[in-house]
Amino acid sequence: MRLEVRETYSPALSIIAPFGAIIFSLLCAFVLLFIAGAPPIESFFYLIKGAFGSPNALAETGARATPLILTGLAAGIAFRAKFWNIGAEGQLYAGALAATFFGTGLIHLPQFLMIPFLFLVGGLAGALVILPLVILRQLYKVDEVVTTLLMNFVILLFVSYLLEGPMKDPMSLGWPQGSPVIDNGVLPQILERTRLHLGFLIAIVVAICLWVLLSRTAFGFRIKSVGHNPSATYHAGIPLFKTVLVVACLSGALAGFAGITETTGLKGYLTLDLSPGFGYTGIAVAMLAALNPIGIIFSALFLAMIYVGADSMSRAVNVPTYLADVVVAITVLSVLVSLILINYKIQIGKLKF
Amino acid sequence: MIIEFLELFVNAGFWAATVRIACPLLLATLGELICERAGVLNLGIEGIMTAGAMVGWTAVYLGADLSLGIIFAALIGAIFGLIHAGFTVHLGASQHVTGIGITLLAASISYFAFRLILPTSTTPPKIKAFEPIEILYLSDIPFLGPIFFQQTFFTYLAFLAVPIVIWFLNRSPFGLAVKMAGENPMALEAQGINVLRIRTIAVMIGSALMAVGGAYLTMSAFNAFYFGMINGRGWIAVALVIFAAWKPERAILGALLFAGLDAYQVRAQQLAGAVIPYQFFLMLPYVLSIAAMVFAAKSTRYPKALLIPFRRGERH
């Protein structure tokens, strides 16, 4: 097998490649359904129906996409600067903790102030847990992948302690959960009697703002150059330390936002199963969109469709729900191949791609 | 009160538990170490351990012999290692993203397959796992006997892996080529040795060891498969490799240290449970891993070609 650099950049290929990756992962799902003894075509029908078949299903897909857009943006901006933040899961819970601490009665503000305030403290909490790790990386070269990953476990245990101890809702009948967020802090529903809430629109606005930041400002250019060539960036006079620090904190804050939308929009209170791995799925969301903030909106919607659809599909044809996680994992890997295909020709024996 | 905490250390049960708990960490650390010595960071470790735990357990559950279970676990590890190497070594994809992708894939496929085999089980069934073997005469030594000579076959195997890996990396021609691939791949290529092949095989061997480490949990410790049972052990192993300065003889020290802490925290919890919430004890291994990385990061020297893909005819 050989790799050859492509001399000409092909815009068509860079659009086709990610779709090829999606088709490949759906084909893999097909095979797995077959192995599981379910009728693949019928199952796919249930998947589509479960994700789009009714207004309620559509709302559910949007609700599921909300935290994924935010954790996807968290991974996307960090990966652009080659800062490997795999700790979005923990940062999400940090944001949720902030919502529970400030939003359950400690502070009372009118709604139009309370919601921005909760996002502010949630973002700060997410940034705060990543701050020591980015400093350790920049000063002592401590690998951030492992530290951010380990931090997820520390934060989750801390949340578990708080929910069983000081932050436990006294009205929860023994369940380890936080007190409900006060009415002024709850994100209103967009569609009546569904779970789709204002957080969805906020996530889209955040994605657009981030797109402007990354593609239309000098700071966005700095982030890109830090990722591509840190030493050249340094010699060009761009402050390396400061740029990475800001990117990491921004990434942590975005993941913290996801914690806010889930506590104040979806559930109304903090539980230990608030996130079924949104932080990790965010990596897949970002990769599928080639780290582009606008693309992240669509890739989050796509993966949300897979999750919501797979839920109802697995009920209908009796297949383990973990199928959705398999599809997401295969998407990450096949997108990696497609990104290489955009830049390199791959030759295996006589075959050329 | 302090006396009670110190008394835990003179308890043979504590030390025997330390030896047991060290095994999966030790195997995983050795596996990661081999990959990284070849120049490939393998973050698939957490998922590969899950796959090993699942496959080893399932093989035995479906009637295979215990030793065959270990072999199946090693095989599934090697397969995921091959996928990882295909991406990172041959295609030159990001080792970070590939590793996370492999972890997601290996873990989710394992859970999917486990649910297919056992669709509705609330309490996971147990298998007849490895049982302690008392080594003649030696097991009768007071204090040391129960610690070192009344363990299971799998435990002896895990500790036997250390001298084997040391010999492999320092004495065998292939092991030397592996180290060279991680330090100076150009020089290796100049000798007419295929760097990509060496790296691929090293990642496969390392991944097989990780999977066997996962299998230890289901075949010699808990005897059942639970969701999320690896619980960050893989990430701790990645930190332990740094702590061990990429030397297998130091990996055993790190694994025992962490296992000792784990065994101690379970016992200390029972003494201090009322005063300190149990979650803080459970946090210790993760916090200490971060501390170990900070401690080691200043002084150690990484394999020079770690994270750098090698492409024939391209200069770096």
XYZ file of C-alpha atoms in Angstrom:
669
model
C 0.000 0.000 0.000
C 1.368 3.433 -0.943
C 0.283 7.000 -0.357
C 0.844 9.714 -2.903
C 0.140 13.403 -2.290
C -2.597 14.761 -4.547
C -1.282 17.684 -6.527
C -4.652 19.241 -7.184
C -7.262 19.894 -4.542
C -10.597 18.556 -5.666
C -13.593 20.360 -4.127
C -15.963 17.686 -5.425
C -14.003 14.977 -3.625
C -13.999 16.885 -0.360
C -17.805 16.938 -0.474
C -18.242 13.355 -1.668
C -15.743 11.830 0.793
C -17.695 12.408 4.045
C -20.874 11.099 2.396
C -18.953 8.019 1.354
C -17.992 7.596 5.007
C -21.642 7.856 6.075
C -22.745 5.338 3.465
C -19.996 2.963 4.541
C -21.028 3.112 8.205
C -24.679 2.556 7.286
C -23.622 -0.480 5.238
C -21.831 -1.808 8.316
C -25.045 -1.293 10.301
C -26.804 -3.297 7.603
C -24.415 -6.209 8.118
C -24.780 -6.027 11.904
C -28.583 -6.047 11.620
C -28.291 -9.092 9.416
C -26.049 -10.837 11.979
C -28.503 -9.938 14.731
C -31.208 -11.721 12.749
C -33.285 -8.610 12.046
C -34.620 -7.790 8.565
C -32.191 -4.983 7.538
C -34.457 -3.063 5.125
C -37.446 -3.136 7.433
C -35.200 -2.106 10.335
C -33.946 0.922 8.410
C -37.539 1.864 7.765
C -38.167 1.814 11.540
C -35.017 3.886 12.079
C -36.156 6.622 9.674
C -39.687 6.505 11.054
C -38.398 6.737 14.619
C -36.315 9.800 13.818
C -38.592 11.677 11.373
C -41.936 9.873 11.308
C -43.946 12.312 13.436
C -43.644 15.861 14.804
C -42.778 14.293 18.125
C -40.002 12.191 16.578
C -38.598 15.254 14.795
C -38.652 17.208 18.055
C -36.887 14.362 19.809
C -34.147 14.315 17.155
C -33.687 18.070 17.592
C -33.555 17.700 21.365
C -30.933 14.966 21.089
C -28.890 17.041 18.625
C -28.715 20.016 21.020
C -25.982 18.717 23.385
C -24.256 17.032 20.433
C -23.894 20.349 18.568
C -22.297 21.869 21.660
C -19.945 18.976 22.500
C -19.160 18.717 18.777
C -18.150 22.382 18.754
C -16.100 21.774 21.913
C -14.151 19.001 20.187
C -14.059 20.889 16.883
C -12.422 24.072 18.112
C -9.917 22.204 20.297
C -8.930 19.750 17.562
C -8.336 22.649 15.151
C -5.544 23.801 17.434
C -4.441 20.141 17.896
C -5.446 20.386 21.540
C -6.927 16.937 22.145
C -9.685 17.656 24.623
C -11.371 14.286 25.241
C -12.832 15.584 28.498
C -16.059 17.116 27.168
C -18.043 14.559 29.162
C -16.595 15.815 32.439
C -16.855 19.466 31.385
C -20.517 18.893 30.526
C -21.142 17.677 34.071
C -19.194 20.643 35.459
C -21.609 22.928 33.589
C -24.564 20.948 34.893
C -23.215 21.276 38.438
C -23.013 25.034 38.017
C -26.638 25.080 36.826
C -27.672 23.107 39.887
C -25.625 25.216 42.279
C -26.811 28.615 41.004
C -30.097 27.726 39.324
C -32.031 25.902 42.020
C -32.828 28.824 44.271
C -29.526 30.440 45.235
C -30.043 33.301 42.789
C -33.353 34.687 41.489
C -33.321 36.803 38.337
C -35.973 37.558 35.703
C -36.013 34.958 32.925
C -34.233 37.093 30.287
C -31.287 37.462 32.688
C -31.450 34.100 34.447
C -30.911 31.995 31.309
C -27.831 33.926 30.070
C -26.508 33.913 33.635
C -26.766 30.119 33.833
C -24.978 29.747 30.491
C -22.269 32.069 31.786
C -21.624 30.112 34.975
C -21.917 26.788 33.136
C -19.357 27.899 30.576
C -17.059 29.166 33.323
C -17.333 25.855 35.175
C -16.444 23.911 32.020
C -13.481 26.185 31.359
C -12.353 25.995 34.966
C -11.913 22.206 34.975
C -9.837 22.278 31.797
C -7.666 25.205 32.902
C -5.188 23.312 35.138
C -4.812 20.628 32.449
C -3.960 23.058 29.651
C -1.448 24.798 31.909
C 0.150 21.447 32.737
C 0.404 20.662 29.039
C 1.926 23.973 28.037
C 4.384 24.162 30.932
C 5.328 20.531 31.598
C 4.238 18.775 28.382
C 1.765 16.576 30.266
C -0.284 14.822 27.585
C -3.751 16.390 27.624
C -5.517 13.379 26.087
C -4.909 11.239 29.145
C -5.429 13.997 31.706
C -8.735 15.151 30.195
C -9.901 11.529 29.990
C -8.964 10.801 33.609
C -10.641 14.034 34.694
C -13.970 12.686 33.350
C -13.912 9.945 35.981
C -12.920 12.360 38.767
C -15.735 14.783 37.913
C -18.346 12.050 37.604
C -17.412 10.703 41.042
C -17.560 14.233 42.430
C -21.048 14.681 40.969
C -22.036 11.341 42.466
C -20.801 12.529 45.870
C -22.694 15.817 45.623
C -25.910 14.146 44.491
C -25.788 11.674 47.351
C -24.716 14.332 49.837
C -24.837 18.117 49.901
C -26.714 18.724 46.627
C -29.274 15.942 46.960
C -32.834 17.026 46.428
C -34.591 16.421 49.772
C -37.856 15.800 47.866
C -36.379 13.112 45.604
C -37.515 10.112 47.694
C -34.005 8.732 48.021
C -32.951 9.023 44.379
C -29.562 10.668 43.934
C -30.648 13.728 41.960
C -30.351 17.493 42.231
C -33.132 19.921 43.095
C -35.206 21.169 40.143
C -34.057 24.341 38.368
C -36.277 27.338 39.234
C -38.911 28.292 36.655
C -37.088 31.401 35.447
C -34.013 29.324 34.629
C -35.822 26.632 32.623
C -35.340 26.824 28.855
C -38.853 27.166 27.352
C -40.185 24.594 24.908
C -40.143 25.500 21.231
C -42.852 23.030 20.329
C -45.695 22.480 22.756
C -45.804 19.078 24.470
C -42.439 17.920 23.080
C -38.968 17.870 24.543
C -37.569 20.327 21.969
C -36.459 23.397 23.896
C -34.819 26.781 23.321
C -31.395 25.174 23.800
C -31.597 23.858 20.238
C -31.767 27.383 18.798
C -29.096 28.593 21.222
C -26.772 25.794 20.089
C -27.265 26.784 16.439
C -26.571 30.451 17.222
C -23.433 29.442 19.139
C -22.293 27.379 16.134
C -22.787 30.348 13.787
C -20.895 32.675 16.154
C -18.054 30.173 16.305
C -18.000 29.930 12.523
C -17.621 33.716 12.300
C -14.897 33.623 14.940
C -12.953 30.881 13.181
C -13.258 32.008 9.577
C -13.605 35.780 9.786
C -11.291 36.923 12.567
C -7.546 37.033 13.180
C -8.022 34.864 16.239
C -9.550 32.115 14.093
C -6.522 32.250 11.841
C -4.247 31.973 14.875
C -6.028 28.825 16.045
C -5.567 27.239 12.640
C -1.896 28.099 12.463
C -1.253 26.807 15.994
C -2.711 23.496 14.859
C -0.776 23.353 11.607
C 2.659 24.459 12.669
C 3.206 25.579 16.257
C 6.868 26.523 15.843
C 6.255 28.654 12.751
C 3.348 30.258 14.619
C 5.619 31.042 17.521
C 8.255 32.587 15.275
C 5.620 34.645 13.509
C 5.006 36.318 16.852
C 1.678 34.716 17.706
C 1.460 34.028 21.448
C 1.312 30.222 21.525
C 0.567 29.784 25.208
C -2.233 32.328 25.246
C -3.856 31.001 22.067
C -3.915 27.393 23.269
C -5.148 28.542 26.675
C -8.068 30.448 25.165
C -8.942 27.623 22.765
C -8.952 25.068 25.583
C -11.095 27.247 27.842
C -13.491 27.968 24.986
C -13.726 24.233 24.336
C -14.423 23.536 28.003
C -17.031 26.318 28.074
C -18.858 24.892 25.033
C -19.033 21.487 26.705
C -20.244 23.247 29.855
C -23.061 24.818 27.774
C -24.191 21.292 26.879
C -24.501 20.596 30.594
C -26.713 23.697 30.902
C -29.043 22.731 28.046
C -29.474 19.224 29.431
C -30.200 20.291 33.029
C -32.264 23.407 32.351
C -33.845 22.399 29.049
C -34.340 18.661 28.900
C -34.458 17.213 32.401
C -34.949 20.169 34.722
C -32.608 18.686 37.316
C -29.196 17.017 37.518
C -28.845 13.231 37.566
C -25.866 10.918 37.219
C -27.120 9.661 33.846
C -27.610 13.166 32.448
C -25.287 12.374 29.544
C -25.086 8.974 27.851
C -21.619 9.837 26.525
C -22.447 13.106 24.693
C -18.880 14.212 25.356
C -17.427 11.262 23.458
C -20.006 11.378 20.666
C -19.063 15.038 20.204
C -15.731 13.834 18.827
C -17.562 11.884 16.132
C -19.766 14.916 15.402
C -16.722 17.147 14.950
C -14.830 14.643 12.817
C -17.802 14.032 10.520
C -18.043 17.783 9.907
C -14.284 18.081 9.281
C -14.239 20.451 12.301
C -16.415 23.035 10.519
C -18.894 24.710 12.953
C -21.730 24.925 10.403
C -21.090 21.337 9.350
C -21.239 20.355 13.015
C -24.927 21.418 13.169
C -25.735 18.948 10.398
C -23.514 16.128 11.590
C -25.017 16.472 15.086
C -28.493 16.233 13.557
C -27.415 13.174 11.587
C -25.977 11.353 14.606
C -29.002 12.392 16.700
C -31.165 10.808 14.014
C -29.136 7.587 14.314
C -29.527 7.537 18.108
C -33.229 8.438 18.228
C -34.024 6.191 15.261
C -32.027 3.288 16.679
C -33.935 3.577 19.951
C -37.299 2.968 18.315
C -35.831 0.514 15.798
C -34.360 -1.649 18.528
C -37.755 -1.756 20.214
C -39.489 -2.711 16.968
C -37.124 -5.426 15.692
C -35.481 -6.352 18.991
C -31.859 -5.414 18.299
C -29.517 -4.112 21.041
C -29.481 -0.275 21.149
C -25.679 -0.391 21.165
C -25.978 -0.592 17.380
C -26.151 3.226 17.313
C -22.837 3.457 19.181
C -21.252 1.055 16.701
C -22.428 3.200 13.771
C -21.028 6.334 15.441
C -17.652 4.644 16.034
C -17.443 3.383 12.459
C -18.327 6.901 11.264
C -15.316 8.325 13.144
C -12.962 5.816 11.566
C -14.368 5.994 8.043
C -14.302 9.803 8.114
C -10.616 9.567 9.023
C -10.016 7.500 5.877
C -12.070 9.870 3.754
C -10.062 12.859 5.024
C -6.864 11.094 3.985
C -8.396 10.326 0.590
C -8.942 14.044 0.031
C -5.238 14.762 0.445
C -3.597 11.556 -0.732
C -3.999 8.998 -3.474
C -4.037 5.528 -1.990
C -2.594 2.711 -4.037
C -3.126 -0.895 -2.976
C -1.472 -3.269 -5.431
C -2.839 -2.263 -8.843
C -5.840 -0.444 -7.413
C -5.720 3.329 -7.161
C -8.113 5.551 -5.216
C -7.606 5.191 64.713
C -4.242 5.719 63.003
C -3.071 2.345 64.305
C -6.026 0.711 62.569
C -5.079 2.307 59.252
C -1.493 1.107 59.648
C -2.598 -2.370 60.662
C -4.023 -2.813 57.175
C -0.472 -3.029 55.850
C 0.471 -6.076 57.907
C -2.562 -7.961 56.629
C -1.578 -10.673 54.104
C -5.007 -10.332 52.508
C -4.229 -6.723 51.560
C -0.969 -7.702 49.861
C -2.535 -10.668 48.085
C -5.261 -8.357 46.777
C -2.604 -5.893 45.618
C -0.944 -8.620 43.554
C -4.312 -9.591 42.043
C -5.445 -6.061 41.224
C -2.061 -5.288 39.634
C -2.458 -7.995 36.960
C -4.815 -6.302 34.465
C -2.970 -2.992 34.885
C 0.363 -4.721 34.389
C -0.687 -6.517 31.203
C -2.306 -3.376 29.770
C 0.711 -1.233 30.642
C 3.098 -3.691 28.991
C 0.879 -3.768 25.904
C 0.736 0.021 25.617
C 4.465 0.189 26.271
C 5.272 -2.105 23.325
C 3.064 -0.019 20.998
C 4.656 3.231 22.123
C 8.193 1.859 21.912
C 7.406 1.193 18.239
C 6.296 4.833 17.876
C 2.526 4.331 17.994
C 0.338 5.761 20.763
C -2.551 3.318 21.170
C -5.559 5.031 22.729
C -7.695 2.111 21.631
C -6.598 0.488 24.893
C -9.787 1.115 26.874
C -11.969 -0.425 24.172
C -9.548 -3.248 23.395
C -9.570 -4.223 27.081
C -13.387 -4.242 26.975
C -13.305 -6.487 23.909
C -10.808 -8.844 25.564
C -12.917 -9.012 28.712
C -16.051 -9.755 26.702
C -14.547 -12.294 24.282
C -12.595 -14.206 26.957
C -15.651 -14.445 29.164
C -18.031 -15.372 26.326
C -15.734 -18.094 24.993
C -15.660 -19.769 28.397
C -19.382 -19.188 28.928
C -20.100 -20.950 25.626
C -18.035 -23.943 26.690
C -14.436 -23.216 25.680
C -11.524 -24.136 27.892
C -10.158 -21.336 30.124
C -6.797 -21.185 28.338
C -8.632 -21.061 25.011
C -10.520 -18.059 26.404
C -7.230 -16.237 26.914
C -6.181 -17.077 23.352
C -9.457 -15.773 21.915
C -9.046 -12.562 23.924
C -5.508 -12.131 22.578
C -6.777 -12.730 19.040
C -9.503 -10.081 19.243
C -6.911 -7.687 20.666
C -4.557 -8.397 17.773
C -7.378 -7.803 15.272
C -8.165 -4.364 16.732
C -4.410 -3.730 16.836
C -4.255 -4.501 13.128
C -7.057 -2.017 12.419
C -5.285 0.613 14.529
C -2.006 -0.028 12.700
C -3.753 0.050 9.335
C -4.962 3.572 10.094
C -2.002 5.043 11.939
C 0.972 3.180 10.470
C -0.085 2.593 6.880
C -2.412 5.537 6.248
C -0.648 7.891 8.646
C -3.936 8.980 10.279
C -3.932 10.880 13.570
C -3.002 8.453 16.346
C -5.153 10.364 18.818
C -8.368 10.290 16.808
C -7.831 6.722 15.568
C -7.271 5.522 19.114
C -10.460 7.149 20.388
C -12.305 5.733 17.379
C -10.997 2.222 18.108
C -12.027 2.579 21.747
C -15.562 3.602 20.745
C -15.736 0.801 18.170
C -14.306 -2.021 20.291
C -16.415 -1.127 23.330
C -19.693 -0.662 21.428
C -19.248 -3.849 19.367
C -18.505 -5.760 22.560
C -21.654 -4.471 24.260
C -23.693 -5.127 21.121
C -22.405 -8.708 20.850
C -22.860 -9.313 24.584
C -26.492 -8.201 24.370
C -27.014 -10.470 21.351
C -25.675 -13.472 23.248
C -27.457 -12.642 26.501
C -30.517 -10.564 25.506
C -32.101 -10.198 28.916
C -29.918 -10.696 31.899
C -30.262 -8.417 34.859
C -27.684 -10.200 36.994
C -24.730 -11.150 34.779
C -24.066 -14.889 34.954
C -20.720 -16.058 36.318
C -18.360 -18.553 34.750
C -16.224 -21.135 36.470
C -13.060 -19.072 36.313
C -9.421 -19.688 37.179
C -8.997 -20.959 40.716
C -6.085 -20.335 43.057
C -3.248 -22.826 42.670
C -1.246 -23.498 45.808
C 2.357 -23.995 44.854
C 3.763 -26.947 46.785
C 5.719 -26.027 49.962
C 6.031 -22.349 48.950
C 2.364 -21.655 49.690
C 2.929 -22.753 53.294
C 5.403 -19.969 54.018
C 3.720 -17.714 56.561
C 2.652 -14.276 55.255
C 4.492 -14.555 51.889
C 2.781 -17.823 50.972
C -0.748 -16.439 50.628
C 0.557 -13.324 48.873
C 2.692 -14.880 46.166
C 2.009 -18.597 46.002
C -1.755 -19.001 46.375
C -2.796 -17.067 43.289
C -4.505 -18.187 40.079
C -2.689 -19.401 36.948
C -3.681 -16.149 35.215
C -1.928 -14.131 37.940
C 1.294 -16.073 37.547
C 0.987 -15.604 33.786
C 0.618 -11.820 34.127
C 3.757 -11.529 36.211
C 5.616 -13.917 33.926
C 4.853 -11.497 31.086
C 7.224 -8.930 32.586
C 10.523 -10.845 32.145
C 9.314 -12.016 28.742
C 8.669 -8.446 27.569
C 12.004 -7.310 29.035
C 13.796 -10.082 27.160
C 11.780 -9.348 24.015
C 12.615 -5.638 23.935
C 16.236 -5.853 25.052
C 17.523 -9.143 23.696
C 15.478 -10.391 20.764
C 16.329 -9.048 17.287
C 12.672 -8.265 16.617
C 12.355 -6.366 19.897
C 15.407 -4.285 19.052
C 13.862 -3.466 15.690
C 10.671 -2.409 17.506
C 12.616 0.026 19.691
C 14.456 1.330 16.638
C 11.142 1.900 14.839
C 10.151 4.164 17.703
C 13.448 6.002 17.964
C 14.864 6.289 14.486
C 12.762 4.682 11.761
C 14.949 6.133 8.968
C 17.956 4.207 10.251
C 15.883 1.043 10.440
C 14.734 1.526 6.845
C 18.347 2.089 5.812
C 19.136 -1.386 7.109
C 16.580 -2.791 4.738
C 13.991 -3.524 7.413
C 10.364 -2.656 6.695
C 9.403 -0.077 9.352
C 5.700 -0.313 8.617
C 5.689 -4.080 9.112
C 7.634 -3.868 12.400
C 5.271 -1.219 13.733
C 2.192 -3.145 12.637
C 3.306 -6.343 14.371
C 4.338 -4.428 17.502
C 0.898 -2.769 17.732
C -0.774 -6.160 17.245
C 1.307 -7.791 20.012
C 0.711 -4.836 22.333
C -3.030 -4.833 21.664
C -3.192 -8.588 22.297
C -1.607 -8.011 25.715
C -4.145 -5.259 26.508
C -7.023 -7.551 25.593
C -5.606 -10.310 27.810
C -5.404 -7.717 30.592
C -9.123 -7.054 30.071
C -9.823 -10.787 30.058
C -8.151 -11.084 33.472
C -11.029 -9.074 34.916
C -13.719 -11.435 33.629
C -11.781 -14.684 33.963
C -9.826 -14.356 37.198
C -11.285 -11.437 39.159
C -15.035 -10.781 38.784
C -15.852 -13.908 36.741
C -18.642 -12.027 34.966
C -18.910 -9.314 32.313
C -20.411 -5.949 33.293
C -21.052 -2.853 31.191
C -18.372 -0.243 31.768
C -16.296 -2.668 33.811
C -12.917 -1.479 32.469
C -13.731 1.830 34.163
C -10.710 3.839 33.024
C -8.113 1.127 33.694
C -6.883 1.553 30.117
C -6.331 5.291 30.556
C -4.532 4.622 33.838
C -2.265 2.209 31.947
C -1.420 4.956 29.431
C -0.411 7.163 32.364
C 1.569 4.282 33.893
C 3.642 3.913 30.715
C 4.768 7.514 31.140
C 5.336 6.895 34.850
C 7.437 3.827 33.946
C 9.527 5.940 31.553
C 8.799 3.351 28.798
C 10.737 0.668 30.700
C 8.963 -2.672 31.361
C 10.844 -3.307 34.604
C 9.429 -0.072 35.983
C 5.922 -0.920 34.766
C 5.664 -3.627 37.415
C 6.474 -1.055 40.098
C 3.822 1.351 38.839
C 1.172 -1.353 38.510
C 1.836 -2.639 42.040
C 1.799 0.886 43.447
C -1.579 1.639 41.890
C -2.986 -1.746 42.809
C -1.783 -1.279 46.379
C -3.561 2.047 46.512
C -6.722 0.470 45.138
C -6.614 -2.430 47.597
C -5.904 -0.022 50.440
C -8.717 2.350 49.498
C -11.301 -0.434 49.632
C -10.174 -1.365 53.140
C -9.698 2.200 54.346
C -13.213 2.983 53.112
C -14.618 0.480 55.573
C -12.750 2.189 58.399
C -13.390 5.785 57.385
C -16.641 5.338 55.493
C -18.595 7.429 57.929
C -16.161 10.357 57.807
C -15.014 10.527 54.190
C -17.528 9.752 51.384
C -16.541 6.684 49.341
C -16.402 8.650 46.083
C -13.226 10.393 47.234
C -11.527 7.033 47.710
C -12.616 5.949 44.241
C -11.183 9.160 42.770
C -7.714 8.412 44.103
C -6.398 6.219 41.239
C -7.420 8.811 38.615
C -6.038 11.772 40.537
C -2.842 9.880 41.278
C -2.488 8.972 37.580
C -2.562 12.653 36.673
C -0.062 13.357 39.460
C 2.187 10.528 38.235
C 2.165 12.003 34.731
C 3.104 15.449 36.011
C 5.839 13.900 38.139
C 7.242 11.871 35.245
C 6.769 14.395 32.434
C 9.733 16.549 33.405
C 12.330 13.848 33.734
C 11.545 11.240 31.106
C 12.528 10.914 27.520
C 9.890 9.732 25.134
C 10.516 7.428 22.154
C 11.629 10.037 19.631
C 9.374 8.969 16.782
C 6.235 8.622 18.940
C 3.189 10.066 17.134
C 5.145 10.610 13.897
C 3.905 8.536 10.958
C 6.630 7.072 8.782
C 6.338 7.345 5.035
C 8.891 5.711 2.863
C 10.999 8.214 0.949
C 9.610 11.198 2.855
C 11.910 13.217 5.090
C 10.869 14.561 8.471
